[in-house]
Amino acid sequence: MSQYIHVAEEEGEEPMEVPSEDDGTLLLTTLSAQFPGACGLKYRNHETGTLRGIRLSDGRLYPPDTDWGRHLYIAVFPKGEKPPGTTSLGDSSLAIKSYKRFERQKCSDLIVLGLPWKSNEEDLRKYFQQFGELLMVQVKKDPKSGQSKGFGFVRFGEYESQVKCMSQRHMIDGRWCDVRIPNSKEGAQQMMNRKVFVGRCTEDMTAEDLRHYFSKFGEVVDVFIPKPFRAFAFVSFADPETAQTLCGEDHIIKGASVHISGAAPKASEKYDRRMVPNHGHMAYQGSWGPGRGGNPNSSSNMSVATGMGNNMGIGNLGLGALQLNHAMLAAAQAVLSSQTGWGPLGLTHQSAGATTNGDPLAAVTTTAAPHSMSASGGGSSYAPAAPMGGTGTAASNGSVVTPGAGATANNSFLGWGSQTTEMHPAPVPQHTVATSQIPNWSSVPKATSGWN
DNA sequence: GTTGAGCGTT
């Protein structure tokens, strides 16, 4: 049962409506798309006068009662920090720019899919500058004919712009277009520094145990425990800073001392294809789930296989620590090579359960009203990559309109059917799109971990 | 001059 939840950045400030999912939960990604950096929700309990926290699990916020009611919820930010200044994301202020979180979260190139053949780089720039400063705009073309291939790339100067841009679909020159993180090395790299390797795990540590333990340090977006038991795990955080802070530390979990280090193999400081076995087959392929973002692996291994229980003593005691570490490193490399961060290949290790989405980088699940752009007067095919104009705002672009305001809109975004210009008065909630875009994971080549 | 899921000559 989906509903709109009133959320404000602070008590007394203007609330914004954010939509819940059909199951009544609110995706953290939905929240963070509107409140970048937010890690939770709270509200004032008028019976006690105190603030009450909202339960967060697996990237989902759960309603305090049977539903969210009419409470005014307050976005919670890490360590009490919040972006100073503005409450809305409409303007990219310097204040927000200085907010730590945005310094850590780097922009990546974004692929724009579904462009009209006629759209050129100038068209793209005109449209996308409403989200913020653009550092790059490209329309991929056939070298000979100059004809557009129907997709392109953009890059924003500020992460805030990127998040905002990815939280919706886009009407560009009469077609609905999608903006996604490309399946590139860069994306995998960005994910890598959010993931830590947890060595010396014991078999009684479940994914839930690890998630619960590490949530003390920051939002955990994924826990991966290889099966069968291999005495290590991977924990991924929403904030790379959290992961990096933990690196090198020893922690006691369930009475055992685990060691935390970077998930990327130390042999290669920079993640490099040449270091990865089987790279020819699936390096980076599908590192980012097409269409919906999120993590196919997320919390899908809440139970740990116990088939190798009898071997535990051997692994922990019989072998020397160095050997074990080597074994763990080798296993970790094997797992990483087949996972490449967050690839669908992870599903070969564990069951494909419900996915969560705690990753603002891949936040495409929000339901913000799509913007649209009427066909602006055709310009030249090639727009020089360009004067980085000032930070554009929606208001500065007269050609930007919203469907709700009677602009050209259609319902063809329900599928990739005809992109007609049929008028449609009320846009359908966007989250209906996400489910229609869940890819067919089974089409992905199978990986070999090297340990099985 | 057609087409509509995808992933970038640098």
Coordinates of C-alpha atoms (C1' of nucleotides) in Angstrom, one line a residue:
Chain A
M1 CA 0.0 0.0 0.0
S2 CA 1.8 3.0 -1.2
Q3 CA 1.3 6.4 0.3
Y4 CA 2.9 9.8 0.4
I5 CA 4.9 10.6 3.6
H6 CA 5.5 14.1 4.7
V7 CA 9.2 14.6 5.4
A8 CA 11.0 17.8 6.4
E9 CA 14.6 18.5 7.0
E10 CA 13.8 20.0 10.3
E11 CA 10.8 20.5 12.5
G12 CA 8.9 23.5 11.4
E13 CA 10.3 23.5 7.9
E14 CA 8.3 22.9 4.8
P15 CA 7.7 19.2 4.3
M16 CA 8.1 17.3 1.1
E17 CA 6.0 14.3 0.1
V18 CA 7.9 11.2 -0.6
P19 CA 6.3 8.0 -1.8
S20 CA 6.4 4.7 0.0
E21 CA 6.5 1.4 -1.8
D22 CA 3.6 -0.9 -2.3
D23 CA 4.6 -2.9 0.7
G24 CA 4.3 0.2 2.8
T25 CA 8.0 0.7 3.4
L26 CA 10.0 3.7 2.4
L27 CA 13.2 3.1 0.5
L28 CA 16.1 4.9 1.9
T29 CA 17.1 5.7 -1.6
T30 CA 13.7 7.4 -2.2
L31 CA 14.4 9.5 0.9
S32 CA 18.0 10.3 0.0
A33 CA 17.1 11.3 -3.5
Q34 CA 15.2 14.2 -1.9
F35 CA 17.3 14.6 1.2
P36 CA 20.9 13.7 0.1
G37 CA 22.9 12.4 2.9
A38 CA 19.8 11.4 5.0
C39 CA 20.3 8.1 6.7
G40 CA 17.0 7.7 8.6
L41 CA 13.8 9.2 9.7
K42 CA 12.3 10.3 13.0
Y43 CA 9.1 12.0 14.2
R44 CA 7.7 13.7 17.2
N45 CA 5.6 11.3 19.3
H46 CA 3.0 13.6 20.7
E47 CA 2.0 11.2 23.4
T48 CA 5.4 11.4 25.0
G49 CA 6.7 14.6 23.5
T50 CA 9.9 12.8 22.5
L51 CA 11.3 12.1 19.1
R52 CA 10.9 8.6 17.9
G53 CA 13.2 6.9 15.4
I54 CA 12.0 4.9 12.5
R55 CA 13.2 1.4 12.0
L56 CA 15.7 0.9 9.2
S57 CA 16.5 -2.5 7.8
D58 CA 18.0 -3.5 4.5
G59 CA 17.6 0.0 3.1
R60 CA 14.0 0.2 3.9
L61 CA 12.3 2.4 6.5
Y62 CA 9.3 0.8 8.2
P63 CA 6.2 2.7 9.2
P64 CA 5.8 3.1 13.0
D65 CA 2.3 1.6 12.9
T66 CA 0.2 -0.1 10.4
D67 CA 0.9 2.8 8.1
W68 CA 2.8 6.1 8.2
G69 CA -0.2 8.0 9.4
R70 CA -0.2 11.8 9.3
H71 CA 3.0 12.4 11.2
L72 CA 5.5 14.9 10.1
Y73 CA 8.8 13.0 9.7
I74 CA 12.2 14.6 10.0
A75 CA 15.1 13.4 8.0
V76 CA 18.0 12.2 10.0
F77 CA 21.6 12.9 8.9
P78 CA 24.8 11.2 10.0
K79 CA 26.3 12.5 13.3
G80 CA 23.8 15.3 13.5
E81 CA 25.2 16.9 10.4
K82 CA 22.9 18.2 7.8
P83 CA 23.4 20.3 4.8
P84 CA 23.4 23.8 6.0
G85 CA 21.2 26.4 4.3
T86 CA 18.6 25.2 2.0
T87 CA 15.9 22.7 2.5
S88 CA 15.2 21.9 -1.1
L89 CA 17.5 20.6 -3.8
G90 CA 16.3 23.0 -6.4
D91 CA 19.4 25.2 -6.1
S92 CA 22.9 23.9 -5.9
S93 CA 24.2 26.1 -3.2
L94 CA 27.8 26.4 -2.1
A95 CA 26.6 25.5 1.3
I96 CA 25.5 22.1 0.1
K97 CA 28.6 21.7 -2.0
S98 CA 30.7 22.0 1.1
Y99 CA 28.7 19.3 2.9
K100 CA 31.1 16.5 3.6
R101 CA 29.0 13.9 2.0
F102 CA 29.1 15.5 -1.4
E103 CA 32.8 15.8 -1.3
R104 CA 33.1 12.1 -0.8
Q105 CA 30.6 11.1 -3.3
K106 CA 32.2 11.7 -6.6
C107 CA 30.3 12.2 -9.8
S108 CA 30.5 9.6 -12.5
D109 CA 29.6 9.8 -16.1
L110 CA 26.0 9.0 -16.7
I111 CA 24.7 7.3 -19.7
V112 CA 21.5 8.7 -21.3
L113 CA 19.5 6.1 -23.0
G114 CA 16.7 6.5 -25.5
L115 CA 17.6 9.8 -27.0
P116 CA 15.8 10.8 -30.1
W117 CA 17.8 10.5 -33.2
K118 CA 17.6 14.2 -33.8
S119 CA 18.9 15.3 -30.4
N120 CA 22.3 16.8 -30.3
E121 CA 24.7 17.7 -27.6
E122 CA 23.3 21.2 -27.4
D123 CA 19.9 19.8 -26.8
L124 CA 21.2 17.6 -24.0
R125 CA 23.1 20.5 -22.5
K126 CA 20.0 22.7 -22.5
Y127 CA 18.0 20.0 -20.9
F128 CA 20.4 18.7 -18.3
Q129 CA 21.7 22.0 -17.1
Q130 CA 18.6 22.4 -15.0
F131 CA 20.1 19.8 -12.6
G132 CA 23.4 21.6 -12.2
E133 CA 26.7 22.4 -13.7
L134 CA 27.6 20.1 -16.6
L135 CA 31.2 19.1 -17.1
M136 CA 30.6 17.0 -20.2
V137 CA 27.9 16.3 -22.7
Q138 CA 28.2 13.7 -25.4
V139 CA 25.9 12.2 -28.0
K140 CA 27.4 9.1 -29.5
K141 CA 27.2 9.1 -33.2
D142 CA 28.2 6.9 -36.1
P143 CA 31.6 8.2 -37.2
K144 CA 30.7 8.0 -40.9
S145 CA 27.2 9.3 -41.1
G146 CA 27.2 11.5 -38.0
Q147 CA 23.9 9.9 -37.2
S148 CA 23.2 9.7 -33.4
K149 CA 23.2 6.2 -31.9
G150 CA 20.5 7.3 -29.6
F151 CA 22.5 7.5 -26.5
G152 CA 25.0 9.7 -24.9
F153 CA 26.8 10.7 -21.7
V154 CA 26.7 13.5 -19.3
R155 CA 28.7 14.4 -16.3
F156 CA 27.7 16.8 -13.6
G157 CA 30.0 18.8 -11.5
E158 CA 28.3 18.1 -8.3
Y159 CA 27.0 14.8 -6.9
E160 CA 23.8 16.4 -5.7
S161 CA 23.0 17.2 -9.4
Q162 CA 23.7 13.6 -10.3
V163 CA 21.4 12.2 -7.6
K164 CA 18.7 14.5 -8.5
C165 CA 19.0 13.7 -12.2
M166 CA 19.0 10.0 -11.7
S167 CA 15.9 10.1 -9.5
Q168 CA 13.6 10.6 -12.4
R169 CA 13.0 9.9 -16.1
H170 CA 13.5 12.6 -18.7
M171 CA 11.4 13.8 -21.5
I172 CA 13.9 15.0 -24.1
D173 CA 12.7 16.2 -27.5
G174 CA 9.6 14.1 -27.2
R175 CA 11.0 10.9 -25.9
W176 CA 11.3 9.4 -22.5
C177 CA 15.0 8.9 -21.7
D178 CA 16.7 7.1 -18.9
V179 CA 19.8 8.2 -17.1
R180 CA 21.9 5.5 -15.5
I181 CA 25.4 4.8 -14.2
P182 CA 27.2 3.2 -17.1
N183 CA 28.5 -0.3 -16.8
S184 CA 32.0 0.9 -16.5
K185 CA 35.1 0.4 -14.5
E186 CA 34.6 3.7 -12.9
G187 CA 31.3 2.6 -11.4
A188 CA 32.8 -0.6 -10.1
Q189 CA 35.7 1.4 -8.6
Q190 CA 33.3 3.7 -6.9
M191 CA 31.6 0.8 -5.4
M192 CA 34.9 -0.9 -4.4
N193 CA 35.8 1.8 -1.9
R194 CA 32.6 1.3 -0.1
K195 CA 33.2 -2.3 0.6
V196 CA 35.4 -3.8 3.2
F197 CA 36.8 -7.3 3.6
V198 CA 36.1 -8.8 7.0
G199 CA 38.6 -11.6 7.7
R200 CA 38.6 -14.2 10.4
C201 CA 34.9 -14.5 10.5
T202 CA 33.5 -17.4 12.4
E203 CA 30.8 -19.6 11.1
D204 CA 28.2 -18.5 13.5
M205 CA 28.3 -14.9 12.2
T206 CA 25.2 -14.4 10.0
A207 CA 24.8 -11.6 7.6
E208 CA 22.3 -10.2 10.0
D209 CA 24.9 -10.2 12.8
L210 CA 27.4 -8.4 10.6
R211 CA 24.9 -5.9 9.4
H212 CA 23.7 -5.2 12.9
Y213 CA 27.3 -4.8 14.2
F214 CA 28.6 -2.6 11.4
S215 CA 25.5 -0.4 11.3
K216 CA 27.0 1.3 14.4
F217 CA 29.5 2.9 12.0
G218 CA 27.3 3.8 9.1
E219 CA 24.5 2.6 6.9
V220 CA 25.2 -0.9 5.7
V221 CA 23.9 -1.5 2.2
D222 CA 25.1 -5.0 1.7
V223 CA 26.6 -8.0 3.5
F224 CA 28.0 -10.8 1.5
I225 CA 29.1 -14.1 3.1
P226 CA 30.5 -16.6 0.6
K227 CA 29.1 -20.0 0.8
P228 CA 30.2 -22.4 1.8
F229 CA 31.9 -21.0 4.8
R230 CA 35.3 -19.4 4.1
A231 CA 35.9 -17.3 7.2
F232 CA 35.5 -14.0 5.5
A233 CA 32.8 -11.6 4.4
F234 CA 32.2 -8.4 2.6
V235 CA 30.4 -5.5 4.1
S236 CA 29.4 -2.5 2.0
F237 CA 28.5 0.9 3.3
A238 CA 26.5 3.7 1.8
D239 CA 29.3 6.0 2.6
P240 CA 32.8 5.1 1.4
E241 CA 34.2 7.2 4.2
T242 CA 32.8 4.7 6.7
A243 CA 34.4 1.8 4.9
Q244 CA 37.8 3.5 4.7
T245 CA 37.7 4.5 8.3
L246 CA 37.3 0.9 9.4
C247 CA 40.0 -0.4 7.2
G248 CA 42.9 -1.8 9.2
E249 CA 41.0 -2.2 12.4
D250 CA 40.3 -5.3 14.4
H251 CA 36.8 -5.7 15.9
I252 CA 35.3 -8.2 18.2
I253 CA 32.1 -9.8 16.9
K254 CA 30.4 -12.6 18.7
G255 CA 33.5 -13.0 20.8
A256 CA 35.8 -13.4 17.8
S257 CA 38.3 -10.9 16.5
V258 CA 37.8 -10.1 12.9
H259 CA 40.1 -8.0 10.8
I260 CA 38.8 -5.4 8.4
S261 CA 40.7 -4.4 5.3
G262 CA 39.9 -2.9 1.9
A263 CA 37.9 -5.2 -0.3
A264 CA 40.1 -4.5 -3.3
P265 CA 43.0 -6.9 -3.4
K266 CA 46.1 -5.1 -2.1
A267 CA 48.2 -6.4 -4.9
S268 CA 46.6 -3.8 -7.2
E269 CA 46.1 -0.5 -5.6
K270 CA 44.1 0.5 -8.5
Y271 CA 41.6 -2.0 -9.6
D272 CA 42.9 -3.3 -12.8
R273 CA 41.4 -5.7 -15.3
R274 CA 44.6 -7.5 -15.8
M275 CA 44.7 -8.6 -12.2
V276 CA 41.3 -10.3 -12.5
P277 CA 40.9 -13.9 -13.5
N278 CA 38.3 -14.5 -16.2
H279 CA 38.3 -10.9 -17.1
G280 CA 37.5 -11.7 -20.6
H281 CA 34.2 -13.1 -19.7
M282 CA 32.6 -10.8 -17.3
A283 CA 34.7 -8.0 -16.2
Y284 CA 32.4 -5.3 -15.1
Q285 CA 29.6 -6.7 -17.1
G286 CA 26.4 -5.8 -15.4
S287 CA 28.1 -4.3 -12.4
W288 CA 25.2 -2.1 -12.2
G289 CA 21.8 -3.6 -12.5
P290 CA 20.2 -2.1 -15.5
G291 CA 17.2 -0.1 -15.1
R292 CA 16.7 0.1 -11.4
G293 CA 19.9 0.5 -9.7
G294 CA 20.4 -1.2 -6.4
N295 CA 22.2 -4.2 -5.4
P296 CA 21.1 -7.6 -6.6
N297 CA 23.0 -9.2 -3.8
S298 CA 21.6 -7.2 -1.0
S299 CA 20.7 -9.1 2.1
S300 CA 19.9 -12.2 0.2
N301 CA 22.1 -14.3 2.3
M302 CA 20.7 -14.0 5.7
S303 CA 21.4 -17.6 6.5
V304 CA 24.8 -19.1 6.2
A305 CA 25.5 -22.5 4.8
T306 CA 26.8 -24.9 7.4
G307 CA 27.8 -27.7 5.2
M308 CA 31.5 -27.3 6.1
G309 CA 31.1 -27.1 9.8
N310 CA 33.4 -29.9 10.4
N311 CA 36.2 -28.2 8.7
M312 CA 36.1 -25.1 10.8
G313 CA 38.6 -26.3 13.3
I314 CA 41.1 -27.0 10.6
G315 CA 40.7 -23.7 9.0
N316 CA 41.0 -21.7 12.2
L317 CA 43.5 -23.7 14.2
G318 CA 45.2 -26.3 12.2
L319 CA 46.6 -24.0 9.6
G320 CA 48.9 -21.2 10.4
A321 CA 47.5 -17.7 10.4
L322 CA 49.5 -16.8 7.4
Q323 CA 48.2 -19.6 5.3
L324 CA 44.8 -18.8 6.3
N325 CA 45.2 -15.2 5.3
H326 CA 46.6 -16.3 2.0
A327 CA 43.7 -18.6 1.5
M328 CA 41.2 -15.9 2.5
L329 CA 42.9 -13.4 0.2
A330 CA 42.8 -15.8 -2.7
A331 CA 39.2 -16.6 -2.0
A332 CA 38.4 -13.0 -1.7
Q333 CA 40.0 -12.3 -5.0
A334 CA 38.1 -15.1 -6.6
V335 CA 34.8 -13.8 -5.2
L336 CA 35.6 -10.3 -6.1
S337 CA 36.5 -11.3 -9.6
S338 CA 33.2 -13.0 -10.1
Q339 CA 31.3 -10.3 -8.3
T340 CA 33.1 -7.2 -9.5
G341 CA 31.5 -5.3 -6.8
W342 CA 27.8 -5.6 -7.2
G343 CA 27.3 -7.7 -10.3
P344 CA 24.4 -10.1 -10.9
L345 CA 27.0 -12.8 -10.8
G346 CA 26.7 -12.7 -7.1
L347 CA 23.5 -14.4 -7.5
T348 CA 25.3 -17.6 -8.3
H349 CA 26.5 -17.6 -4.8
Q350 CA 23.3 -17.0 -3.1
S351 CA 19.6 -17.0 -3.5
A352 CA 18.0 -14.2 -5.4
G353 CA 15.8 -12.7 -2.9
A354 CA 14.1 -9.4 -2.6
T355 CA 16.5 -6.7 -3.3
T356 CA 17.1 -3.6 -1.3
N357 CA 18.5 -0.4 -2.5
G358 CA 20.5 1.6 -0.2
D359 CA 22.7 3.2 -2.7
P360 CA 22.1 6.8 -3.7
L361 CA 24.5 6.3 -6.6
A362 CA 22.0 4.1 -8.3
A363 CA 18.9 5.7 -7.1
V364 CA 16.4 5.5 -9.8
T365 CA 13.5 4.4 -7.7
T366 CA 12.1 7.6 -6.7
T367 CA 8.9 8.9 -8.1
A368 CA 9.6 12.5 -8.7
A369 CA 7.6 14.0 -11.4
P370 CA 9.5 13.7 -14.7
H371 CA 10.6 16.8 -16.3
S372 CA 10.1 17.4 -19.9
M373 CA 11.5 19.5 -22.6
S374 CA 9.9 20.6 -25.7
A375 CA 11.8 20.3 -28.9
S376 CA 14.0 23.3 -28.7
G377 CA 14.8 25.0 -32.0
G378 CA 17.1 22.7 -33.8
G379 CA 20.7 23.6 -33.5
S380 CA 23.8 22.3 -35.0
S381 CA 24.6 18.7 -34.7
Y382 CA 27.7 19.2 -32.7
A383 CA 27.8 21.4 -29.7
P384 CA 31.4 21.9 -28.7
A385 CA 31.9 20.4 -25.3
A386 CA 31.5 23.7 -24.1
P387 CA 31.5 26.7 -22.0
M388 CA 30.6 25.5 -18.6
G389 CA 27.9 27.9 -18.0
G390 CA 26.9 28.8 -14.5
T391 CA 24.9 26.4 -12.5
G392 CA 21.7 26.2 -14.4
T393 CA 18.4 26.1 -12.7
A394 CA 15.1 24.9 -14.0
A395 CA 13.7 28.3 -13.9
S396 CA 16.4 29.6 -16.2
N397 CA 15.3 27.3 -19.0
G398 CA 12.1 28.5 -20.6
S399 CA 11.7 25.2 -22.4
V400 CA 11.3 23.1 -19.4
V401 CA 7.8 22.2 -18.4
T402 CA 6.2 19.5 -16.4
P403 CA 3.6 17.1 -17.7
G404 CA 1.2 18.0 -14.9
A405 CA 1.1 21.5 -16.2
G406 CA -0.4 20.4 -19.4
A407 CA 2.8 19.8 -21.3
T408 CA 3.4 17.1 -23.8
A409 CA 3.3 13.9 -22.0
N410 CA 2.4 10.3 -22.7
N411 CA 2.2 7.0 -21.1
S412 CA 4.6 5.2 -23.2
F413 CA 7.2 5.1 -20.5
L414 CA 5.3 2.1 -19.2
G415 CA 7.2 0.3 -21.8
W416 CA 9.4 0.9 -24.7
G417 CA 6.5 0.9 -27.0
S418 CA 5.5 3.7 -29.2
Q419 CA 6.8 7.1 -28.1
T420 CA 3.9 8.9 -29.5
T421 CA 3.0 12.3 -28.5
E422 CA -0.4 11.2 -27.2
M423 CA -1.6 13.6 -24.6
H424 CA -2.0 12.2 -21.1
P425 CA -3.3 14.4 -18.3
A426 CA -1.9 12.6 -15.3
P427 CA 1.4 10.9 -15.2
V428 CA 1.4 7.4 -13.9
P429 CA 3.4 6.9 -10.7
Q430 CA 7.0 6.2 -11.8
H431 CA 7.6 3.2 -9.6
T432 CA 5.4 1.2 -11.9
V433 CA 8.3 1.5 -14.3
A434 CA 10.9 0.0 -12.1
T435 CA 9.3 -3.4 -12.0
S436 CA 9.0 -3.5 -15.7
Q437 CA 12.6 -2.9 -16.1
I438 CA 13.9 -5.7 -13.9
P439 CA 16.4 -7.4 -16.1
N440 CA 16.8 -11.0 -16.8
W441 CA 19.7 -12.0 -14.6
S442 CA 19.8 -15.5 -15.9
S443 CA 21.1 -14.2 -19.2
V444 CA 24.4 -13.3 -17.5
P445 CA 27.3 -15.6 -18.1
K446 CA 28.1 -17.8 -15.2
A447 CA 31.3 -17.1 -13.2
T448 CA 33.8 -19.5 -11.8
S449 CA 35.0 -18.5 -8.4
G450 CA 38.1 -20.6 -8.5
W451 CA 37.1 -22.2 -5.2
N452 CA 34.3 -24.4 -6.1
Chain B
dG1 C1' 16.0 8.4 -46.1
dT2 C1' 14.7 3.3 -42.0
dT3 C1' 15.6 1.8 -36.3
dG4 C1' 14.7 1.8 -30.2
dA5 C1' 18.0 -2.1 -26.7
dG6 C1' 22.0 -0.9 -25.1
dC7 C1' 27.3 1.0 -22.7
dG8 C1' 31.6 5.3 -24.5
dT9 C1' 37.0 5.5 -31.6
dT10 C1' 39.6 9.9 -27.6

